Coordinates of C-alpha atoms in Angstrom, one line a residue:
X1 CA 123.6 97.5 122.5
X2 CA 120.5 96.6 124.5
X3 CA 117.5 98.5 125.7
X4 CA 117.0 98.5 129.4
X5 CA 113.3 99.1 129.9
X6 CA 110.8 96.4 130.9
X7 CA 107.3 97.7 131.0
X8 CA 105.2 97.0 134.1
X9 CA 102.0 96.5 132.0
X10 CA 101.3 94.1 129.2
X11 CA 101.5 96.1 126.0
X12 CA 101.7 93.1 123.6
X13 CA 98.2 93.5 122.3
X14 CA 97.2 91.6 119.1
X15 CA 94.8 93.9 117.3
X16 CA 92.7 92.5 114.4
X17 CA 91.4 95.2 112.1
X18 CA 88.0 94.7 110.5
X19 CA 86.8 96.9 107.7
X20 CA 83.2 96.5 108.8
X21 CA 81.5 97.3 105.5
X22 CA 83.4 94.5 103.8
X23 CA 84.1 91.8 106.4
X24 CA 80.7 90.0 106.3
X25 CA 79.6 90.9 102.7
X26 CA 78.9 87.6 100.8
X27 CA 77.8 89.3 97.6
X28 CA 80.5 89.1 95.0
X29 CA 78.7 90.6 92.1
X30 CA 81.4 93.3 92.2
X31 CA 80.2 95.8 89.6
X32 CA 82.7 98.6 89.2
X33 CA 81.1 101.7 90.9
X34 CA 78.2 99.4 92.0
X35 CA 75.5 100.5 94.4
X36 CA 74.8 99.1 97.8
X37 CA 72.0 97.0 96.4
X38 CA 74.0 95.7 93.5
X39 CA 77.3 94.8 95.3
X40 CA 76.0 94.3 98.8
X41 CA 77.4 95.6 102.1
X42 CA 78.5 93.9 105.3
X43 CA 76.5 94.5 108.5
X44 CA 77.1 94.7 112.2
X45 CA 75.0 91.5 112.5
X46 CA 77.3 89.7 110.1
X47 CA 80.0 89.8 112.7
X48 CA 78.3 87.1 114.6
X49 CA 79.4 84.8 117.5
X50 CA 81.0 82.4 115.1
X51 CA 83.1 85.2 113.6
X52 CA 84.1 86.5 117.0
X53 CA 84.9 83.1 118.4
X54 CA 87.1 82.4 115.3
X55 CA 89.0 85.7 115.8
X56 CA 89.5 85.0 119.5
X57 CA 90.7 81.5 118.8
X58 CA 93.0 82.9 116.1
X59 CA 94.8 84.7 119.0
X60 CA 93.5 88.3 118.8
X61 CA 92.9 90.4 121.9
X62 CA 91.3 93.5 120.3
X63 CA 89.2 94.2 117.2
X64 CA 89.5 97.6 115.5
X65 CA 86.2 98.1 113.8
X66 CA 86.9 100.5 111.0
X67 CA 84.2 102.7 109.4
X68 CA 81.7 102.8 112.3
X69 CA 80.8 106.5 112.7
X70 CA 78.4 107.9 110.2
X71 CA 80.2 109.3 107.1
X72 CA 79.2 110.9 103.8
X73 CA 77.8 108.4 101.2
X74 CA 76.1 108.5 97.8
X75 CA 73.5 106.1 99.1
X76 CA 70.2 107.9 99.9
X77 CA 68.9 107.4 103.4
X78 CA 66.5 110.4 103.4
X79 CA 63.6 108.0 104.0
X80 CA 65.2 107.5 107.4
X81 CA 65.5 111.1 108.2
X82 CA 69.2 111.3 107.1
X83 CA 70.1 114.2 104.9
X84 CA 71.6 113.0 101.6
X85 CA 75.1 114.1 100.4
X86 CA 76.1 115.9 97.3
X87 CA 77.8 113.1 95.3
X88 CA 80.4 115.6 94.0
X89 CA 82.0 115.7 97.5
X90 CA 81.8 112.0 98.2
X91 CA 84.6 109.6 97.2
X92 CA 83.1 106.4 95.9
X93 CA 79.5 105.2 96.0
X94 CA 79.9 104.1 99.6
X95 CA 82.0 107.0 100.7
X96 CA 85.2 107.4 102.8
X97 CA 84.8 106.4 106.5
X98 CA 87.1 109.3 107.2
X99 CA 84.7 111.9 105.9
X100 CA 82.5 111.9 109.1
X101 CA 79.1 113.6 108.7
X102 CA 77.8 112.9 112.2
X103 CA 80.1 112.1 115.2
X104 CA 77.1 111.0 117.2
X105 CA 75.7 108.4 114.8
X106 CA 76.8 105.2 113.1
X107 CA 76.9 104.3 109.4
X108 CA 73.4 103.3 108.3
X109 CA 74.9 101.0 105.7
X110 CA 76.0 98.7 108.5
X111 CA 72.5 98.2 110.0
X112 CA 69.9 95.6 109.0
X113 CA 67.3 97.9 110.4
X114 CA 68.4 101.5 109.8
X115 CA 66.2 103.0 112.6
X116 CA 67.8 100.6 115.0
X117 CA 71.4 101.1 113.8
X118 CA 72.8 102.3 117.1
X119 CA 71.2 99.4 119.0
X120 CA 72.8 97.0 116.4
X121 CA 76.2 98.6 117.1
X122 CA 75.7 98.4 120.8
X123 CA 74.9 94.7 120.4
X124 CA 78.1 94.2 118.5
X125 CA 80.1 95.8 121.3
X126 CA 78.4 93.5 123.8
X127 CA 78.9 90.5 121.6
X128 CA 82.5 91.3 121.1
X129 CA 83.1 91.6 124.8
X130 CA 81.2 88.4 125.5
X131 CA 83.7 86.6 123.2
X132 CA 86.7 87.8 125.2
X133 CA 87.7 90.6 122.8
X134 CA 88.1 94.4 123.3
X135 CA 86.7 97.0 121.0
X136 CA 88.6 99.8 119.2
X137 CA 87.0 102.3 116.9
X138 CA 88.2 105.3 114.9
X139 CA 88.2 108.8 116.2
X140 CA 88.6 111.2 113.3
X141 CA 89.6 114.5 114.8
X142 CA 91.3 116.4 112.0
X143 CA 88.5 116.8 109.5
X144 CA 84.9 116.2 108.7
X145 CA 82.7 115.8 105.6
X146 CA 82.0 119.0 103.8
X147 CA 78.3 118.7 104.6
X148 CA 78.8 117.8 108.3
X149 CA 75.6 118.1 110.3
X150 CA 74.6 116.0 113.3
X151 CA 71.0 114.9 113.4
X152 CA 71.7 112.5 116.3
X153 CA 73.5 114.7 118.7
X154 CA 72.3 114.7 122.3
X155 CA 70.1 117.6 123.6
X156 CA 72.1 120.7 124.4
X157 CA 75.1 119.8 122.1
X158 CA 76.3 122.6 119.9
X159 CA 76.8 121.4 116.4
X160 CA 80.1 122.0 114.6
X161 CA 80.1 125.3 112.8
X162 CA 76.8 126.3 114.5
X163 CA 78.3 129.3 116.3
X164 CA 81.1 130.1 113.9
X165 CA 81.8 133.7 112.8
X166 CA 82.2 133.1 109.0
X167 CA 83.4 136.6 108.3
X168 CA 86.9 135.8 109.6
X169 CA 89.4 133.3 108.4
X170 CA 90.5 132.2 111.9
X171 CA 89.1 132.5 115.4
X172 CA 89.8 130.2 118.2
X173 CA 86.0 130.2 118.9
X174 CA 85.3 128.8 115.4
X175 CA 85.3 125.1 114.5
X176 CA 86.4 125.7 110.9
X177 CA 88.7 127.9 108.9
X178 CA 87.1 130.2 106.3
X179 CA 88.1 131.9 103.1
X180 CA 85.8 134.9 103.2
X181 CA 84.4 136.1 99.9
X182 CA 85.3 132.8 98.1
X183 CA 82.9 130.0 97.0
X184 CA 84.0 126.3 97.2
X185 CA 84.4 124.6 93.8
X186 CA 85.1 120.9 93.9
X187 CA 87.1 119.0 91.3
X188 CA 84.1 116.7 90.6
X189 CA 81.4 119.4 90.5
X190 CA 81.1 119.2 86.7
X191 CA 80.2 115.5 86.8
X192 CA 77.0 115.9 88.9
X193 CA 74.0 118.1 88.3
X194 CA 71.4 116.5 90.4
X195 CA 70.3 117.6 93.8
X196 CA 71.3 117.9 96.6
X197 CA 74.1 120.4 95.5
X198 CA 76.5 121.7 98.1
X199 CA 76.8 125.5 98.2
X200 CA 79.7 126.3 100.4
X201 CA 80.1 130.0 100.9
X202 CA 82.4 131.2 102.3
X203 CA 84.6 128.3 101.3
X204 CA 86.3 126.4 104.1
X205 CA 89.9 125.2 104.4
X206 CA 90.2 121.6 103.1
X207 CA 90.9 118.7 105.5
X208 CA 94.5 118.3 104.4
X209 CA 95.1 122.0 105.3
X210 CA 95.0 123.2 101.7
X211 CA 94.1 126.9 101.8
X212 CA 92.2 127.1 98.6
X213 CA 88.5 127.2 97.5
X214 CA 89.4 124.9 94.6
X215 CA 91.2 121.7 95.9
X216 CA 92.2 119.2 93.2
X217 CA 91.2 115.6 92.7
X218 CA 94.2 114.3 94.6
X219 CA 93.4 116.4 97.7
X220 CA 91.1 115.6 100.6
X221 CA 88.5 117.7 98.8
X222 CA 85.6 115.9 100.4
X223 CA 86.6 117.1 103.9
X224 CA 87.1 120.3 105.8
X225 CA 89.7 120.9 108.5
X226 CA 88.8 121.4 112.1
X227 CA 90.2 124.3 114.1
X228 CA 92.0 123.5 117.4
X229 CA 93.3 127.0 118.0
X230 CA 96.2 126.7 115.5
X231 CA 96.1 129.5 112.9
X232 CA 96.8 127.9 109.6
X233 CA 97.2 131.3 108.0
X234 CA 100.1 132.6 110.1
X235 CA 101.2 129.6 112.2
X236 CA 100.3 131.1 115.6
X237 CA 98.5 129.3 118.4
X238 CA 95.6 130.5 120.6
X239 CA 94.9 127.9 123.3
X240 CA 93.8 130.2 126.1
X241 CA 90.9 130.3 126.5
X242 CA 90.3 126.7 125.6
X243 CA 89.2 126.6 121.9
X244 CA 85.6 125.7 121.3
X245 CA 86.6 122.6 119.2
X246 CA 88.5 121.1 122.2
X247 CA 85.3 121.0 124.3
X248 CA 83.2 119.6 121.5
X249 CA 85.7 116.8 120.7
X250 CA 86.1 115.8 124.3
X251 CA 82.3 115.4 124.5
X252 CA 82.4 113.1 121.4
X253 CA 85.2 111.0 123.0
X254 CA 83.2 110.6 126.2
X255 CA 80.0 109.8 124.2
X256 CA 81.7 106.8 122.7
X257 CA 83.6 105.9 125.8
X258 CA 80.3 105.7 127.7
X259 CA 79.2 103.0 125.2
X260 CA 81.9 100.6 126.5
X261 CA 84.6 101.3 123.8
X262 CA 88.0 100.0 124.9
X263 CA 90.1 102.2 122.7
X264 CA 90.4 104.8 119.9
X265 CA 92.6 104.7 116.9
X266 CA 93.0 108.5 116.3
X267 CA 93.2 109.3 112.6
X268 CA 96.0 111.6 111.4
X269 CA 96.6 112.5 115.1
X270 CA 99.8 114.4 114.3
X271 CA 97.9 117.1 112.5
X272 CA 96.2 118.1 115.8
X273 CA 98.2 120.1 118.4
X274 CA 99.7 117.9 121.1
X275 CA 98.3 120.3 123.7
X276 CA 94.8 119.2 122.8
X277 CA 95.7 115.5 123.2
X278 CA 97.3 116.1 126.6
X279 CA 94.2 118.0 127.7
X280 CA 91.6 115.5 126.3
X281 CA 93.3 112.2 127.0
X282 CA 93.9 113.1 130.6
X283 CA 90.2 113.8 131.1
X284 CA 89.0 110.7 129.3
X285 CA 91.3 108.5 131.3
X286 CA 90.2 110.1 134.6
X287 CA 86.8 108.4 133.9
X288 CA 88.1 105.4 131.9
X289 CA 91.6 104.7 133.0
X290 CA 92.0 101.5 131.0
X291 CA 90.9 103.0 127.7
X292 CA 93.7 103.1 125.1
X293 CA 94.6 105.8 122.6
X294 CA 96.5 104.9 119.4
X295 CA 97.8 107.6 117.1
X296 CA 98.1 107.4 113.4
X297 CA 101.3 109.5 113.1
X298 CA 104.0 109.8 110.4
X299 CA 106.5 112.3 111.9
X300 CA 109.2 110.6 114.0
X301 CA 110.1 113.9 115.4
X302 CA 106.8 114.0 117.2
X303 CA 106.8 110.5 118.7
X304 CA 108.3 111.4 122.0
X305 CA 106.0 114.4 122.6
X306 CA 102.8 112.5 121.6
X307 CA 103.6 109.7 124.1
X308 CA 105.1 111.5 127.0
X309 CA 103.3 114.8 126.5
X310 CA 100.1 114.0 124.6
X311 CA 99.4 110.8 126.6
X312 CA 99.0 108.3 123.7
X313 CA 99.5 104.7 124.6
X314 CA 100.6 103.6 121.2
X315 CA 101.8 105.2 117.9
X316 CA 101.9 103.8 114.4
X317 CA 105.4 102.5 113.5
X318 CA 105.0 103.2 109.8
X319 CA 107.8 105.5 108.8
X320 CA 110.4 103.5 110.7
X321 CA 109.8 99.8 111.0
X322 CA 107.1 99.2 108.4
X323 CA 109.0 101.1 105.7
X324 CA 112.3 99.3 106.6
X325 CA 110.7 95.8 106.6
X326 CA 108.8 96.5 103.4
X327 CA 112.1 97.3 101.6
X328 CA 113.6 94.1 102.8
X329 CA 110.5 92.1 101.7
X330 CA 110.7 93.7 98.2
X331 CA 114.4 92.8 98.0
X332 CA 116.0 96.2 98.2
X333 CA 116.4 96.8 101.9
X334 CA 119.0 96.2 104.5
X335 CA 118.8 94.9 108.1
X336 CA 121.0 97.8 109.2
X337 CA 117.8 99.9 108.9
X338 CA 116.2 97.8 111.6
X339 CA 119.1 98.6 114.0
X340 CA 118.8 102.3 113.0
X341 CA 115.1 102.3 113.9
X342 CA 115.6 101.3 117.5
X343 CA 118.8 103.2 118.0
X344 CA 117.6 106.5 116.4
X345 CA 113.8 106.6 116.5
X346 CA 112.0 104.5 119.1
X347 CA 114.3 102.1 121.0
X348 CA 113.7 103.6 124.4
X349 CA 109.9 103.7 124.0
X350 CA 109.5 100.7 121.7
X351 CA 106.7 99.3 123.9
X352 CA 104.6 102.2 122.6
X353 CA 105.0 101.4 118.9
X354 CA 102.3 99.6 117.0
X355 CA 103.8 97.3 114.4
X356 CA 102.0 96.1 111.2
X357 CA 102.4 95.0 107.6
X358 CA 98.9 95.8 106.4
X359 CA 96.2 98.2 107.3
X360 CA 93.4 99.7 105.1
X361 CA 95.8 102.4 104.0
X362 CA 98.6 100.1 102.9
X363 CA 98.9 97.8 99.9
X364 CA 98.2 94.1 100.4
X365 CA 101.3 92.0 100.8
X366 CA 100.0 89.5 98.2
X367 CA 99.3 92.3 95.6
X368 CA 101.5 92.8 92.6
X369 CA 102.3 96.2 94.0
X370 CA 104.0 94.7 97.1
X371 CA 105.5 91.2 97.0
X372 CA 102.9 89.3 94.9
X373 CA 103.4 86.5 97.4
X374 CA 101.8 86.4 100.9
X375 CA 104.5 84.0 102.2
X376 CA 107.0 86.8 101.8
X377 CA 105.6 88.1 105.1
X378 CA 107.1 85.4 107.3
X379 CA 110.4 87.0 108.4
X380 CA 108.9 90.5 108.5
X381 CA 105.8 89.6 110.4
X382 CA 107.8 87.5 112.9
X383 CA 110.2 90.4 113.5
X384 CA 107.5 93.0 113.9
X385 CA 105.7 90.7 116.4
X386 CA 108.7 89.7 118.5
X387 CA 111.3 92.5 118.3
X388 CA 109.9 94.5 121.2
X389 CA 107.1 94.4 123.8
X390 CA 104.7 96.8 122.0
X391 CA 101.4 95.8 120.2
X392 CA 101.0 94.3 116.7
X393 CA 98.2 94.6 114.2
X394 CA 96.8 92.3 111.5
X395 CA 94.3 93.5 108.8
X396 CA 91.5 91.1 108.0
X397 CA 92.3 88.9 105.0
X398 CA 96.1 89.3 105.5
X399 CA 96.2 85.9 107.2
X400 CA 94.9 84.2 104.0
X401 CA 96.6 86.3 101.4
X402 CA 93.9 88.6 100.1
X403 CA 95.3 90.2 96.9
X404 CA 93.1 93.3 96.3
X405 CA 93.1 93.1 92.5
X406 CA 91.1 95.1 90.0
X407 CA 89.3 98.5 90.0
X408 CA 86.4 98.6 92.5
X409 CA 85.3 102.2 91.7
X410 CA 86.8 105.4 93.2
X411 CA 89.5 103.1 94.5
X412 CA 91.6 102.2 91.4
X413 CA 93.7 99.1 90.8
X414 CA 96.3 100.0 93.4
X415 CA 96.8 96.9 95.6
X416 CA 94.6 98.2 98.4
X417 CA 91.3 96.8 99.5
X418 CA 88.8 99.6 98.7
X419 CA 87.6 101.9 101.5
X420 CA 85.4 103.9 99.2
X421 CA 83.3 101.4 97.3
X422 CA 80.7 98.6 97.9
X423 CA 82.5 95.4 97.2
X424 CA 82.7 91.7 98.0
X425 CA 86.1 90.1 98.5
X426 CA 86.1 87.0 96.5
X427 CA 89.3 85.5 98.0
X428 CA 87.8 86.1 101.5
X429 CA 84.7 84.1 101.0
X430 CA 86.4 80.7 101.7
X431 CA 87.0 81.9 105.3
X432 CA 83.5 83.4 105.7
X433 CA 82.0 80.2 104.4
X434 CA 78.4 81.5 104.2
X435 CA 78.6 83.0 107.7
X436 CA 80.1 80.1 109.5
X437 CA 83.6 81.8 109.6
X438 CA 85.3 78.4 109.9
X439 CA 87.5 78.6 106.8
X440 CA 85.7 75.7 105.3
X441 CA 86.3 77.0 101.8
X442 CA 89.9 78.0 102.0
X443 CA 92.6 76.4 99.8
X444 CA 95.3 74.3 101.4
X445 CA 97.8 77.2 100.8
X446 CA 95.4 79.7 102.6
X447 CA 95.0 77.3 105.5
X448 CA 98.7 76.9 105.9
X449 CA 99.2 80.7 105.8
X450 CA 96.5 81.3 108.4
X451 CA 98.1 78.6 110.6
X452 CA 101.4 80.5 110.4
X453 CA 99.7 83.7 111.6
X454 CA 97.8 81.8 114.3
X455 CA 101.1 80.2 115.5
X456 CA 102.7 83.6 115.6
X457 CA 99.9 85.0 117.7
X458 CA 100.1 82.1 120.1
X459 CA 103.9 82.5 120.3
X460 CA 103.5 86.2 121.2
X461 CA 100.7 85.6 123.7
X462 CA 102.5 82.7 125.3
X463 CA 106.0 84.0 125.7
X464 CA 107.2 85.9 128.7
X465 CA 110.3 87.1 126.9
X466 CA 108.4 88.5 124.0
X467 CA 105.7 90.1 126.2
X468 CA 107.9 91.5 128.9
X469 CA 111.5 91.0 128.0
X470 CA 114.6 93.1 127.2
X471 CA 115.9 93.4 123.7
X472 CA 119.5 92.9 122.6
X473 CA 120.6 93.5 119.0
X474 CA 123.3 91.0 117.8
X475 CA 124.1 92.6 114.5
X476 CA 127.2 94.3 115.8
X477 CA 128.7 91.0 116.9
X478 CA 128.2 89.2 113.6
X479 CA 128.5 91.7 110.7
X480 CA 131.6 92.6 108.7
X481 CA 132.9 89.1 108.4
X482 CA 132.9 88.4 112.1
X483 CA 130.6 85.4 111.6
X484 CA 131.3 83.4 108.4
X485 CA 128.3 83.3 106.1
X486 CA 126.4 86.0 108.0
X487 CA 125.0 88.6 105.6
X488 CA 124.0 91.4 107.9
X489 CA 122.0 93.0 105.1
X490 CA 119.7 90.0 104.9
X491 CA 119.9 88.3 108.3
X492 CA 118.8 89.9 111.5
X493 CA 119.4 88.3 114.9
X494 CA 118.5 89.5 118.4
X495 CA 117.8 88.3 121.9
X496 CA 114.6 88.7 123.9
X497 CA 114.9 87.7 127.6
X498 CA 113.5 87.9 131.1
X499 CA 114.5 86.0 134.2
X500 CA 112.1 83.3 133.2
X501 CA 112.8 82.9 129.5
X502 CA 115.6 83.6 127.1
X503 CA 115.2 83.6 123.3
X504 CA 117.5 83.9 120.3
X505 CA 115.5 85.0 117.2
X506 CA 117.0 84.9 113.7
X507 CA 115.2 86.1 110.5
X508 CA 116.4 85.5 107.0
X509 CA 114.8 88.2 104.8
X510 CA 116.3 86.9 101.5
X511 CA 113.7 85.6 99.1
X512 CA 116.3 83.4 97.3
X513 CA 119.4 82.7 99.4
X514 CA 120.0 79.9 101.9
X515 CA 122.6 80.8 104.6
X516 CA 124.7 78.5 106.7
X517 CA 126.2 80.6 109.5
X518 CA 127.1 80.7 113.1
X519 CA 125.4 83.4 115.1
X520 CA 127.7 84.8 117.8
X521 CA 126.4 85.8 121.2
X522 CA 129.0 88.1 122.8
X523 CA 130.1 88.1 126.4
X524 CA 128.1 91.2 127.4
X525 CA 124.9 89.6 126.1
X526 CA 125.5 86.5 128.3
X527 CA 126.1 88.9 131.2
X528 CA 122.9 90.7 130.5
X529 CA 121.0 87.5 130.5
X530 CA 122.7 86.3 133.6
X531 CA 124.2 83.3 131.9
X532 CA 127.8 81.9 131.9
X533 CA 129.3 82.3 128.4
X534 CA 131.4 79.1 129.0
X535 CA 128.3 77.0 129.8
X536 CA 126.7 74.5 127.4
X537 CA 123.2 75.3 126.3
X538 CA 120.3 73.8 124.4
X539 CA 118.8 76.0 121.7
X540 CA 115.3 74.7 120.8
X541 CA 112.9 76.2 118.2
X542 CA 109.5 76.9 119.9
X543 CA 107.9 78.3 116.7
X544 CA 107.8 76.7 113.3
X545 CA 110.8 74.5 112.9
X546 CA 112.1 71.4 114.8
X547 CA 115.6 72.9 115.1
X548 CA 117.6 71.6 118.2
X549 CA 121.1 72.8 118.8
X550 CA 123.5 72.1 121.7
X551 CA 126.5 74.3 121.9
X552 CA 128.9 76.1 124.3
X553 CA 127.8 79.6 124.6
X554 CA 130.8 81.5 123.3
X555 CA 131.1 79.0 120.4
X556 CA 128.1 80.5 118.8
X557 CA 124.9 78.9 117.3
X558 CA 125.2 77.2 114.0
X559 CA 122.1 77.5 111.9
X560 CA 120.8 76.6 108.5
X561 CA 118.5 79.3 107.1
X562 CA 116.6 78.7 103.9
X563 CA 115.0 81.7 102.2
X564 CA 112.5 83.5 104.4
X565 CA 113.3 81.2 107.3
X566 CA 112.9 82.3 110.9
X567 CA 114.1 80.6 114.1
X568 CA 112.9 81.4 117.6
X569 CA 115.3 79.4 119.8
X570 CA 114.7 79.1 123.5
X571 CA 117.9 78.9 125.4
X572 CA 118.1 76.4 128.3
X573 CA 121.1 75.1 130.2

């Protein structure tokens, strides 16, 4: 019942995701569908030393800056030599950061001085490193904006689509897939008549893989899919000779790596053939062996191949652990699902799984679409952070209970902080505090919530057992009435241990029930920890309670668990 792998490297990264356009914006005018000038926009320079020092003191090790690379937007930067986009193929006034229009440039919205935008980004990277943090950015390999054209590419670089044969639907020498004889018609074309208008003939296959010249409003209609040698029309593959796109995307990865980036979060990585990742990651790591690759992936059947074949360091644990924990937080899940995740999905490579409860894609915990209460995260976040040795992620604002309420623009009232619109987060301003980033304007409840997350970060970064230890699931020894008062659907208990430290961790996921129970630790578990089951031990909480228990090992550990309570008990003889 325990996994027997201890990783030789420290995988317990604490990644803090910043949506760069929103993080430092202090303008809270918040007009629905407001422009950049009306609603404001955060800048690279807003993420100052005070902000970075605060994030480092909070306990983060890495910052994932989201929305860095230049993407399609409805804001006109033609005065700066940037070609404007047809608003009919841009989602929101600000645009989606996942509709990249130039892989070799940064988003001009983020610069105080647009001509100096890359220098301002370089300064942010240097500032981040100077404050003891590492930098992760997005790499968006599956699709680009419909009007992709690089005006910042280095000399000699062939632009995407530049050498394509548009008379054929598929060729491994092409960057895109074509629908010969058909003209693209977007779902929003009828709403816009002004120039510039996109005329796409022949139509290209949409970023989602939709083989149609007329994608609908719910599709990724603003993007076109890149061709890595997989024929979307018949399912065949042509990887020899190496497809043109492979070489071009490797050049892009190396361009950003050369700037001192410490890692890439690879968008929709599972839609790209694993053969490409194996080829590209190996070459990037030959030059930058410490650089990390994180895959956004939603197919558990691909996990093993993307780690051990593709070369990814970490994968999203969305379909398994996030979904299971979310159901528990919402009151309709079972802790048996947590056991199933490690037994059937990722237990023997859990150190490679990135755990989280919020990202830009997911609904805010505090929103009415999730729990409506940020404190509901206590057991789930504790479990995600401590269950295995892999990394964890926090989304900016999660730590103070940002709610994401209202309609911002293209992004409707859906419980997510918009990625498409210009906006100022009103419930975030107390932390920003006019650029001091000291939380001076937070409410007492927000301060307490942020303290919980900071204590969790400190627990994780200070515990040998959590960073490096084995995992032992105790459900099988306590369920089905074996331990009186133990509801195995709502309580989850497990051990984390190394030679230096041994922990018993117990989480009560119930939002309303207090449990008094005795958690049994079976003989094999004591054997695994190298402890005598007949010995007397002190169990002392090293996290957020003052629980102190003395008991003989085989007698079990009697605990009182209020709703949403967690106990991280260090075991000492």
